[in-house]
Amino acid sequence: MENIMSIHVGAREARNKFADLMGQVHYGKETIIVERSGKPMVAMIPVDMFEKMIAEREARFQVLDRIKSRLPDVPEEKVLQDVAEALSAVRKMKKAE
């Protein structure tokens, strides 16, 4: 995912400056993290980033569905476990590089 600047604001400030924050997100391509009592609660992100995230998620599920369809006799839990283990191994290899 692209490198994007995050700004942290309190809930009260977010409420008072909502229109300005929307502009920062939309035009400035920034993300806004809204906090309550210092705890991150929600994020405001550009809609194109949101749509890209949804499309990527759907693509991952399509891959998983193709894997499951090729292994009809294997329980879904086993397929999910094997996929999770494979992803973990790939991530470890990438970290080691």
mmCIF file with all atom_site columns, C-alpha atoms in Angstrom:
data_model
loop_
_atom_site.group_PDB
_atom_site.id
_atom_site.type_symbol
_atom_site.label_atom_id
_atom_site.label_alt_id
_atom_site.label_comp_id
_atom_site.label_asym_id
_atom_site.label_entity_id
_atom_site.label_seq_id
_atom_site.pdbx_PDB_ins_code
_atom_site.Cartn_x
_atom_site.Cartn_y
_atom_site.Cartn_z
_atom_site.occupancy
_atom_site.B_iso_or_equiv
_atom_site.pdbx_formal_charge
_atom_site.auth_seq_id
_atom_site.auth_comp_id
_atom_site.auth_asym_id
_atom_site.auth_atom_id
_atom_site.pdbx_PDB_model_num
ATOM 1  C CA . MET A 1 1  ? 0.000   0.000   0.000  1.00 0.00 ? 1  MET A CA 1
ATOM 2  C CA . GLU A 1 2  ? 1.193   3.498   -0.730 1.00 0.00 ? 2  GLU A CA 1
ATOM 3  C CA . ASN A 1 3  ? 2.993   5.559   1.897  1.00 0.00 ? 3  ASN A CA 1
ATOM 4  C CA . ILE A 1 4  ? 0.450   7.950   3.348  1.00 0.00 ? 4  ILE A CA 1
ATOM 5  C CA . MET A 1 5  ? 0.676   10.463  6.170  1.00 0.00 ? 5  MET A CA 1
ATOM 6  C CA . SER A 1 6  ? -1.496  9.851   9.253  1.00 0.00 ? 6  SER A CA 1
ATOM 7  C CA . ILE A 1 7  ? -2.756  12.619  11.487 1.00 0.00 ? 7  ILE A CA 1
ATOM 8  C CA . HIS A 1 8  ? -4.091  11.834  14.950 1.00 0.00 ? 8  HIS A CA 1
ATOM 9  C CA . VAL A 1 9  ? -6.917  13.959  16.341 1.00 0.00 ? 9  VAL A CA 1
ATOM 10 C CA . GLY A 1 10 ? -9.188  13.705  19.339 1.00 0.00 ? 10 GLY A CA 1
ATOM 11 C CA . ALA A 1 11 ? -12.882 12.955  18.890 1.00 0.00 ? 11 ALA A CA 1
ATOM 12 C CA . ARG A 1 12 ? -13.941 16.451  19.941 1.00 0.00 ? 12 ARG A CA 1
ATOM 13 C CA . GLU A 1 13 ? -11.534 18.080  17.492 1.00 0.00 ? 13 GLU A CA 1
ATOM 14 C CA . ALA A 1 14 ? -12.699 15.711  14.737 1.00 0.00 ? 14 ALA A CA 1
ATOM 15 C CA . ARG A 1 15 ? -16.309 16.686  15.382 1.00 0.00 ? 15 ARG A CA 1
ATOM 16 C CA . ASN A 1 16 ? -15.483 20.404  15.371 1.00 0.00 ? 16 ASN A CA 1
ATOM 17 C CA . LYS A 1 17 ? -13.288 20.229  12.256 1.00 0.00 ? 17 LYS A CA 1
ATOM 18 C CA . PHE A 1 18 ? -15.022 17.459  10.317 1.00 0.00 ? 18 PHE A CA 1
ATOM 19 C CA . ALA A 1 19 ? -15.298 19.383  7.019  1.00 0.00 ? 19 ALA A CA 1
ATOM 20 C CA . ASP A 1 20 ? -11.635 20.436  7.175  1.00 0.00 ? 20 ASP A CA 1
ATOM 21 C CA . LEU A 1 21 ? -10.538 16.889  7.970  1.00 0.00 ? 21 LEU A CA 1
ATOM 22 C CA . MET A 1 22 ? -12.605 15.543  5.069  1.00 0.00 ? 22 MET A CA 1
ATOM 23 C CA . GLY A 1 23 ? -10.781 17.947  2.772  1.00 0.00 ? 23 GLY A CA 1
ATOM 24 C CA . GLN A 1 24 ? -7.391  16.868  4.115  1.00 0.00 ? 24 GLN A CA 1
ATOM 25 C CA . VAL A 1 25 ? -8.283  13.239  3.480  1.00 0.00 ? 25 VAL A CA 1
ATOM 26 C CA . HIS A 1 26 ? -9.801  13.779  0.049  1.00 0.00 ? 26 HIS A CA 1
ATOM 27 C CA . TYR A 1 27 ? -7.498  16.398  -1.421 1.00 0.00 ? 27 TYR A CA 1
ATOM 28 C CA . GLY A 1 28 ? -4.341  15.843  0.616  1.00 0.00 ? 28 GLY A CA 1
ATOM 29 C CA . LYS A 1 29 ? -4.506  12.039  0.512  1.00 0.00 ? 29 LYS A CA 1
ATOM 30 C CA . GLU A 1 30 ? -3.866  11.890  4.254  1.00 0.00 ? 30 GLU A CA 1
ATOM 31 C CA . THR A 1 31 ? -5.403  9.527   6.760  1.00 0.00 ? 31 THR A CA 1
ATOM 32 C CA . ILE A 1 32 ? -6.984  10.794  9.941  1.00 0.00 ? 32 ILE A CA 1
ATOM 33 C CA . ILE A 1 33 ? -6.948  8.613   13.042 1.00 0.00 ? 33 ILE A CA 1
ATOM 34 C CA . VAL A 1 34 ? -9.658  9.703   15.476 1.00 0.00 ? 34 VAL A CA 1
ATOM 35 C CA . GLU A 1 35 ? -8.881  8.925   19.093 1.00 0.00 ? 35 GLU A CA 1
ATOM 36 C CA . ARG A 1 36 ? -10.947 8.876   22.256 1.00 0.00 ? 36 ARG A CA 1
ATOM 37 C CA . SER A 1 37 ? -8.971  9.244   25.477 1.00 0.00 ? 37 SER A CA 1
ATOM 38 C CA . GLY A 1 38 ? -5.792  8.659   23.476 1.00 0.00 ? 38 GLY A CA 1
ATOM 39 C CA . LYS A 1 39 ? -7.046  5.347   22.059 1.00 0.00 ? 39 LYS A CA 1
ATOM 40 C CA . PRO A 1 40 ? -7.418  5.062   18.252 1.00 0.00 ? 40 PRO A CA 1
ATOM 41 C CA . MET A 1 41 ? -11.097 4.450   17.470 1.00 0.00 ? 41 MET A CA 1
ATOM 42 C CA . VAL A 1 42 ? -11.651 5.040   13.733 1.00 0.00 ? 42 VAL A CA 1
ATOM 43 C CA . ALA A 1 43 ? -9.752  6.051   10.620 1.00 0.00 ? 43 ALA A CA 1
ATOM 44 C CA . MET A 1 44 ? -10.757 8.391   7.820  1.00 0.00 ? 44 MET A CA 1
ATOM 45 C CA . ILE A 1 45 ? -9.155  7.329   4.541  1.00 0.00 ? 45 ILE A CA 1
ATOM 46 C CA . PRO A 1 46 ? -9.545  8.489   0.930  1.00 0.00 ? 46 PRO A CA 1
ATOM 47 C CA . VAL A 1 47 ? -12.365 6.637   -0.809 1.00 0.00 ? 47 VAL A CA 1
ATOM 48 C CA . ASP A 1 48 ? -10.046 5.425   -3.587 1.00 0.00 ? 48 ASP A CA 1
ATOM 49 C CA . MET A 1 49 ? -7.855  3.765   -0.951 1.00 0.00 ? 49 MET A CA 1
ATOM 50 C CA . PHE A 1 50 ? -10.949 2.170   0.609  1.00 0.00 ? 50 PHE A CA 1
ATOM 51 C CA . GLU A 1 51 ? -12.122 0.861   -2.766 1.00 0.00 ? 51 GLU A CA 1
ATOM 52 C CA . LYS A 1 52 ? -8.646  -0.539  -3.475 1.00 0.00 ? 52 LYS A CA 1
ATOM 53 C CA . MET A 1 53 ? -8.625  -2.313  -0.100 1.00 0.00 ? 53 MET A CA 1
ATOM 54 C CA . ILE A 1 54 ? -12.048 -3.845  -0.800 1.00 0.00 ? 54 ILE A CA 1
ATOM 55 C CA . ALA A 1 55 ? -10.967 -4.985  -4.287 1.00 0.00 ? 55 ALA A CA 1
ATOM 56 C CA . GLU A 1 56 ? -7.787  -6.566  -2.881 1.00 0.00 ? 56 GLU A CA 1
ATOM 57 C CA . ARG A 1 57 ? -9.810  -8.321  -0.181 1.00 0.00 ? 57 ARG A CA 1
ATOM 58 C CA . GLU A 1 58 ? -12.244 -9.670  -2.777 1.00 0.00 ? 58 GLU A CA 1
ATOM 59 C CA . ALA A 1 59 ? -9.346  -10.907 -4.916 1.00 0.00 ? 59 ALA A CA 1
ATOM 60 C CA . ARG A 1 60 ? -7.876  -12.777 -1.937 1.00 0.00 ? 60 ARG A CA 1
ATOM 61 C CA . PHE A 1 61 ? -11.223 -14.430 -1.244 1.00 0.00 ? 61 PHE A CA 1
ATOM 62 C CA . GLN A 1 62 ? -11.511 -15.448 -4.905 1.00 0.00 ? 62 GLN A CA 1
ATOM 63 C CA . VAL A 1 63 ? -8.120  -17.149 -4.656 1.00 0.00 ? 63 VAL A CA 1
ATOM 64 C CA . LEU A 1 64 ? -9.250  -18.936 -1.508 1.00 0.00 ? 64 LEU A CA 1
ATOM 65 C CA . ASP A 1 65 ? -12.484 -20.020 -3.209 1.00 0.00 ? 65 ASP A CA 1
ATOM 66 C CA . ARG A 1 66 ? -10.483 -21.440 -6.160 1.00 0.00 ? 66 ARG A CA 1
ATOM 67 C CA . ILE A 1 67 ? -8.256  -23.367 -3.760 1.00 0.00 ? 67 ILE A CA 1
ATOM 68 C CA . LYS A 1 68 ? -11.266 -24.773 -1.908 1.00 0.00 ? 68 LYS A CA 1
ATOM 69 C CA . SER A 1 69 ? -13.010 -25.762 -5.158 1.00 0.00 ? 69 SER A CA 1
ATOM 70 C CA . ARG A 1 70 ? -9.969  -27.806 -6.206 1.00 0.00 ? 70 ARG A CA 1
ATOM 71 C CA . LEU A 1 71 ? -9.957  -29.634 -2.884 1.00 0.00 ? 71 LEU A CA 1
ATOM 72 C CA . PRO A 1 72 ? -13.618 -30.599 -2.395 1.00 0.00 ? 72 PRO A CA 1
ATOM 73 C CA . ASP A 1 73 ? -12.838 -33.494 -0.034 1.00 0.00 ? 73 ASP A CA 1
ATOM 74 C CA . VAL A 1 74 ? -10.657 -31.431 2.299  1.00 0.00 ? 74 VAL A CA 1
ATOM 75 C CA . PRO A 1 75 ? -12.474 -29.737 5.197  1.00 0.00 ? 75 PRO A CA 1
ATOM 76 C CA . GLU A 1 76 ? -12.585 -25.938 4.931  1.00 0.00 ? 76 GLU A CA 1
ATOM 77 C CA . GLU A 1 77 ? -10.798 -25.563 8.280  1.00 0.00 ? 77 GLU A CA 1
ATOM 78 C CA . LYS A 1 78 ? -7.864  -27.601 6.968  1.00 0.00 ? 78 LYS A CA 1
ATOM 79 C CA . VAL A 1 79 ? -7.659  -25.509 3.780  1.00 0.00 ? 79 VAL A CA 1
ATOM 80 C CA . LEU A 1 80 ? -7.694  -22.290 5.817  1.00 0.00 ? 80 LEU A CA 1
ATOM 81 C CA . GLN A 1 81 ? -5.035  -23.642 8.181  1.00 0.00 ? 81 GLN A CA 1
ATOM 82 C CA . ASP A 1 82 ? -2.781  -24.683 5.289  1.00 0.00 ? 82 ASP A CA 1
ATOM 83 C CA . VAL A 1 83 ? -3.203  -21.304 3.580  1.00 0.00 ? 83 VAL A CA 1
ATOM 84 C CA . ALA A 1 84 ? -2.410  -19.475 6.840  1.00 0.00 ? 84 ALA A CA 1
ATOM 85 C CA . GLU A 1 85 ? 0.725   -21.585 7.337  1.00 0.00 ? 85 GLU A CA 1
ATOM 86 C CA . ALA A 1 86 ? 1.857   -20.954 3.760  1.00 0.00 ? 86 ALA A CA 1
ATOM 87 C CA . LEU A 1 87 ? 1.323   -17.206 4.135  1.00 0.00 ? 87 LEU A CA 1
ATOM 88 C CA . SER A 1 88 ? 3.246   -17.197 7.393  1.00 0.00 ? 88 SER A CA 1
ATOM 89 C CA . ALA A 1 89 ? 6.166   -19.002 5.769  1.00 0.00 ? 89 ALA A CA 1
ATOM 90 C CA . VAL A 1 90 ? 6.236   -16.556 2.848  1.00 0.00 ? 90 VAL A CA 1
ATOM 91 C CA . ARG A 1 91 ? 6.134   -13.566 5.211  1.00 0.00 ? 91 ARG A CA 1
ATOM 92 C CA . LYS A 1 92 ? 9.027   -14.980 7.242  1.00 0.00 ? 92 LYS A CA 1
ATOM 93 C CA . MET A 1 93 ? 11.075  -15.454 4.068  1.00 0.00 ? 93 MET A CA 1
ATOM 94 C CA . LYS A 1 94 ? 10.361  -11.869 2.977  1.00 0.00 ? 94 LYS A CA 1
ATOM 95 C CA . LYS A 1 95 ? 11.415  -10.527 6.397  1.00 0.00 ? 95 LYS A CA 1
ATOM 96 C CA . ALA A 1 96 ? 14.664  -12.483 6.173  1.00 0.00 ? 96 ALA A CA 1
ATOM 97 C CA . GLU A 1 97 ? 15.545  -10.895 2.810  1.00 0.00 ? 97 GLU A CA 1
#
